[in-house]
Amino acid sequence: MKDFFKDRKAPQRANYGFIKDTARQVDCATCLDNRYVTFPHQDYAQAKRCQDCLDYCPECSGEGFHFVQKPNGYRYAKECEACRNVDHRIAVFNKARLPARYHDRSFDNFRPHENFDPTRPYGNLPDITSYAMNRAREFYEENEKGILFVGDVGTGKTHLLVAIIRHLTLEKGINARFIEFTHLLSQLRAAYDRKANASDLIKGITEVPVLAIDELGKGRNNDWQISVIDELISKRYNRSLTTFCTTNYPLHSHEHLMKPVDTENAAFRNSIESRSLTDRIGSRIVSRLCEMMDLAELKGVSDYRKRDFKTVR
Ligand SMILES: [Zn+2]
Ligand SMILES: [Zn+2]
């Protein structure tokens, strides 16, 4: 019976580098011995115990506790660590608010394209993927640096970000939150309209040990929104909390402009001329982010969303 939970950390396989799936002996085909399954529920990804193997915990006969006898003969009930551990990780995953459509995305099922096509450029995607995976696997302590994934649309950045949060929550039980940048902006806009306190609004994402922000810099923003985001990033920076981000924008690129830029100016930030992350959210926030994160720049990767498009003749 002891082996029931023991081997769940064993799988080290991943498909990212076009490694072929290796058949692995599993007891439960439903959850591949993870003891949990994930599913979409309304807007968010959720997890629950695998009904095919952990509906009934064999360690505690489904009771949730064991009776332990002390040397003096006194018997007391002790919580079953095996199912408490799984339940804790499930609860942490459910609080992370990963998008529903990404509920099953992990490093195990990350592929640059659905069908391996050697003619498609993958650039440095396999390297970045193994880097991200190793960082997630080795992430044991808080106060670790995050990763800023920079790359074009459709290069798999969000999948990688989700896979990191999935691993940290479901495998390590670390508290984390995922947020889309445009969603954050619209929440802030609504808060501003009802004159809510910005610090209260962002409290949850200010203090969470690990925060993932997807599509940083996307969407129109105003000075007030930028000041709240500055407050968020500054507080996380001061507390040495870990933040992971993705962005479609290069960090700096003023080369295309023949004039000095003013990122303190909302009109410029929202103009079509603002094409870098610094243009869009200001140099102050970007310079903080650079200290909090390592840069992972995806280069030479083709857009996976176009993989199924055939040329029409
Ligand atoms: Zn199962
Ligand atoms: Zn149990």
PDB file of C-alpha atoms and ligand atoms in Angstrom, residues 57 59-60 64 80 82-83, ligand 2:
ATOM      1  CA  CYS A  57      -7.846   6.598   0.188  1.00  0.00           C
ATOM      2  CA  GLU A  59      -3.884   4.731   3.450  1.00  0.00           C
ATOM      3  CA  CYS A  60      -6.706   5.621   5.833  1.00  0.00           C
ATOM      4  CA  GLY A  64      -9.143  10.924   6.598  1.00  0.00           C
ATOM      5  CA  CYS A  80      -3.960  11.002   7.184  1.00  0.00           C
ATOM      6  CA  ALA A  82      -1.385  11.091   2.312  1.00  0.00           C
ATOM      7  CA  CYS A  83      -4.815  12.471   1.502  1.00  0.00           C
TER       8      CYS A  83
HETATM    9 ZN    ZN B   2      -6.047   9.105   3.561  1.00  0.00          ZN
END
